[in-house]
Amino acid sequence: ANSRHTALSRPELLTLAEDMDDDDSGDEADAERGADADADAAGTLWRVVAAGAMGKGGGAAAWPISGELSEPEDDEIVPEDEVVPGETFFSEVEATMQRGIEADHTVENVALEVNSLKFAQNRTFADCLQPLLLTLLSSLQLSTRTKKERPREIKRCLKRWGALLGRFVQSQADQDVLLATLISVATESDALADVFQHALHALYECDASVLSEEAILRWASAAE
């Protein structure tokens, strides 16, 4: 009852959104391609959610993860006193991603660095995805941009780094974690919440392995 955002029903989630303002830029128009598919056709999504579709109190914590998270590839059990705290791992991945952005590193180089951290600290792919996406979103400084600039910046960022996220999506559960992370940020950021449907669409389009239609529909079903 105290939620700032109200969850939409499944029919509402699958209803096509209105066209963007006539004066949107060409890049923003490109981001909307695919949004005009017939609502009865197979695979119709777009745009799946309005900016008000996340519950303030629900968000990522209540997100149902499908299946099991991808496991560390090393089956060796790490003694509890040798495990690096999650905060340290997240900080190191965030720092790696930030360096990659600032120095314009290749996707391959950043992936190698993050994988090294993952193996060294016995982490899952999902553990990598959260700080990677958080850092990418933070780097956009959406709160300093106009509402019309934000979709273009999100699309540009994910076009550049979507393949990196794809390297760490290895299961349906990993996709769910990625989407839960996006929702969690949006529940705390009006700047992202206002253009949430654009961010979701950009994730869907940036790389074939990042976010599937099925993952979005799982979320849509949970939002009923």
CSV table of N, CA and C in Angstrom, one decimal, residues 4 27 89 96 186 196 204:
chain,number,residue,atom,x,y,z
A,4,ARG,N,5.7,3.1,-4.0
A,4,ARG,CA,5.7,4.3,-4.9
A,4,ARG,C,5.2,3.8,-6.2
A,27,ASP,N,18.4,8.2,-32.4
A,27,ASP,CA,18.9,7.1,-31.6
A,27,ASP,C,17.8,6.5,-30.7
A,89,PHE,N,34.7,-8.6,-3.0
A,89,PHE,CA,34.7,-9.1,-4.4
A,89,PHE,C,33.9,-8.1,-5.2
A,96,THR,N,37.2,-2.9,-11.5
A,96,THR,CA,37.6,-3.4,-12.8
A,96,THR,C,36.8,-2.9,-13.9
A,186,ALA,N,16.2,0.6,-10.1
A,186,ALA,CA,15.1,1.5,-10.5
A,186,ALA,C,14.2,1.8,-9.4
A,196,PHE,N,12.5,3.1,-17.3
A,196,PHE,CA,12.8,1.7,-17.1
A,196,PHE,C,12.5,0.8,-18.3
A,204,TYR,N,17.5,-6.3,-23.5
A,204,TYR,CA,16.9,-7.4,-24.4
A,204,TYR,C,17.6,-7.4,-25.7
